[in-house]
Amino acid sequence: MLFEDPVFSSRMLTILTLSFHAIYATIGVGVPLMIMIAQWVGIKKNDEHYLLMARRWARGYVITVAVGVVTGTAIGLQLSLLWPNFMELAGNVIALPLFMEVFAFFFEAIFLGIYMYTWERFKNQRKHLLFLIPVSLGAAFSAFFITIVNSFMNAPQGFDIVNGELINVNPLGAIFNPAMPTKVAHVVATAFMTAAFTLASIAAFQLLKGSNHVYHKKALFLTMKIGLIFSIATAVIGDFSGKYLAEYQPEKLAAAEWHFETEGNAPLVMFGILDDEQNIKYALKFPYLLSILAHGDPNAEVIGLDQFSNFESPPLYIHYFFDIMVAIGVFMILLALIYWVGVKRGWAFINQKWFRMLIVLGGPLSFIAIEAGWWLTEFGRQPWILRGIMTTGEAATSSGHVGLMLILFAILYLILGIGTIVILRRLFKNNPVERELENRLGGEQS
Amino acid sequence: MSLEIIGISVLWIFLFGYVIVGSIDYGAGFFNAYSILSGKQHILSKIIQRYLSPVWEVTNVFFVFFFVGIVGFFPKTAFYYGTTLLVPGSIAIILLAIRGSYYAFETYSSKGHKGYAFMYGLSGLLIPASLSVVLAISEGGFVSMVDEHPVLNYVALFKSPLSWSIVVLSITAVLYISAVFLTWYANQTGDTDATNLMRKYALFWAFPLIITACGIIYELSYHNQEHFERILNLWWMFALSLLLYVGTVWLIWKRKNYGLAFGLLVGQFLLAFFGYGISHYPYLLYPYLSIYDSFTNEAMAISLIIVFILGLALLLPSLYLLIKLFLFDKDYVKGQNAK
């Protein structure tokens, strides 16, 4: 059977858990910032709409946090359950950020509880806003620390191995590995971007459905503006990531770009398919662009897959993940830019159905880009779990029950996924903005 | 004090924190379900929800803290326990996931589904049971080394009276701790019906708790002679613990000072928990893994301890704020300002 191999099953279970967790984690990192901004704008402009926005987002957010917390707990334990040999080695070197992540999470958990249950307890909304600062900081720092752990796996350093013994461990050296700055920045920026576009997509959906309330228009404009800023930041950092890869992990960049021969003036290959003889068909080639992406110089030489043995080469299908991620990223920047300029200039088409439909698509697309990006980076360091040091095969558990656990977890995630959708729909459908605004304003007058 | 001892003490304290807050949470879920099934929902549900809502996520962190910490301080535990615990660990995660997400789904949107509440209560009892299996495994005798890989003998574990006693103890402890706490909390809210009901449960679970606790020590005398003797050497800790237990039961019986009763209970479990932990020394997994051969390198240990102290400097004031706002705020516990 397919699942009899613990290495394969462990890989599948890990990718399943992480892909599912990534959805909730992205919301978990990004949305608190949006809530904070909305509440801050609401206080500043003394505008009830923004305060309500913060409140409604927070209500939905708690549901996703719950699933994020439990799937995060799952992956935290699965690291040790599925990859005991890896954790034994890595625990010696990279435990510090892992430990700090828990503190960040702790911090966030405490203040989220306080924020959610003190809406009416402070006369001054500014005090209440203060509780959101540790929530968003905690969320962003969780992402920060856990991505450090991941970047260590891509660029392990901070220790020496002499005769199979681990010596000279330097925890800070392990943290400040070369992959860290670009990876952390990219993860945090994309989380903010995705959260913004998701909330924009909800607002656009409401407008599309016929509600013409100014609340949704304000929400849409605010989130598209934030999304524009972070999608541009994402692209800039993505360029830095390319330069990091060229320098430190050339095999990943080469596989992602189907760059087989080491050469200068390297073109960037977008889309296309690969036939059995490794010929690229139907692809778009942008001359010099890969050299620019890799080294900032159109003539620079880019290392190709010919420099690596078959064993060290990542799977070539990561190219498709790269395409998906980049294409969506570019599309979102353009969409947000057109919308923003359109609002400023009063272009009529941005209020038309088809354009709003594109914005509705933006949220799900951003999530697809997040998943594709993670698959690119994770499959792109195959066969290694610790690049150059330990393969995934050496790291996996020897237990024979992983296949069964994989099935159980798949069922669990299915239930949680459906549950989230059903609950979130019910939460907002039964309580539309119009009615909530009426209740709140009515309540204040009486 | 060596770094190893500091490391394991830190983790043991956090595990103790989880035992207390987790028990309250798990027991509350059970009592909530039980009250729905026995038609007493109107008495208990509100109080339980009011306490649980702001803290359920915090409870979870204590657990995460423990298992991240133990891999950090004692990386070899990942190798031994990671391999052997795949099945019980995964089951615990799945139960935790159902419980945690269901709680949020239920609390923040639709309320009052009987089947869900029942699942919630049941999973709350199964989680401590599945987690406490680790304690049985740590006593040795259930893990053997095959081709240099640890393998768990499920049949031996399943047949062992020791592992079943530990499971029973964990469940009774959960119900007892939770009942005593909720008696106090209900009393704070001024709700006499809820207080009386919880008081009844607390007294009901007090007796089986002490029986199973003594039973385990008896089982250990057969299972792990060495550990049993070290427990006897620490007899005074367990005797003191027993004394505090008597104090708690007496106060609850007399309907006096529930706050002090809960305090004594924490003391009772602290002594027993640390007595057990100290007598387990130096083994993490008898006889393969001691805290000395599994300890991390010095550089990592020191940086972890520094981070731990800095982290606590942030956490303790925040936890204090949380407790002050939700446990000792008269308006909140009485249900005013509840939203």
PDB file of C-alpha atoms in Angstrom, chain B residues 1 15 48 59 66 127 131 139 155 158 172 180 192 211 219 221 227 248 271-273 281 283 288 331 333 336:
ATOM      1  CA  MET B   1      21.592  23.646  41.149  1.00  0.00           C
ATOM      2  CA  LEU B  15       3.013  20.933  33.406  1.00  0.00           C
ATOM      3  CA  ILE B  48     -19.140  27.679  33.193  1.00  0.00           C
ATOM      4  CA  THR B  59      -5.154  26.847  28.804  1.00  0.00           C
ATOM      5  CA  PHE B  66       5.413  21.987  27.971  1.00  0.00           C
ATOM      6  CA  ILE B 127      -7.866  13.864  26.537  1.00  0.00           C
ATOM      7  CA  LEU B 131      -2.180  12.155  27.720  1.00  0.00           C
ATOM      8  CA  GLU B 139       7.819   4.059  34.293  1.00  0.00           C
ATOM      9  CA  VAL B 155      -0.638  -4.997  24.381  1.00  0.00           C
ATOM     10  CA  PHE B 158      -3.312  -2.068  27.507  1.00  0.00           C
ATOM     11  CA  THR B 172     -11.082  11.607  38.853  1.00  0.00           C
ATOM     12  CA  VAL B 180     -13.785  22.448  43.746  1.00  0.00           C
ATOM     13  CA  THR B 192     -26.369  29.449  45.572  1.00  0.00           C
ATOM     14  CA  ILE B 211      -8.360   5.645  46.551  1.00  0.00           C
ATOM     15  CA  GLU B 219       0.935  -0.841  41.706  1.00  0.00           C
ATOM     16  CA  SER B 221       5.715  -1.357  44.144  1.00  0.00           C
ATOM     17  CA  HIS B 227      10.706   4.289  41.902  1.00  0.00           C
ATOM     18  CA  THR B 248     -10.164  20.984  51.441  1.00  0.00           C
ATOM     19  CA  LEU B 271       3.032  18.487  46.763  1.00  0.00           C
ATOM     20  CA  ALA B 272       1.870  15.229  45.215  1.00  0.00           C
ATOM     21  CA  PHE B 273       2.918  16.305  41.720  1.00  0.00           C
ATOM     22  CA  TYR B 281      14.440  11.598  39.158  1.00  0.00           C
ATOM     23  CA  TYR B 283      14.695   9.252  34.659  1.00  0.00           C
ATOM     24  CA  TYR B 288      16.733   4.419  28.704  1.00  0.00           C
ATOM     25  CA  ASP B 331     -19.254  42.816  37.945  1.00  0.00           C
ATOM     26  CA  VAL B 333     -18.412  37.192  37.542  1.00  0.00           C
ATOM     27  CA  GLN B 336     -22.909  42.228  34.365  1.00  0.00           C
TER      28      GLN B 336
END
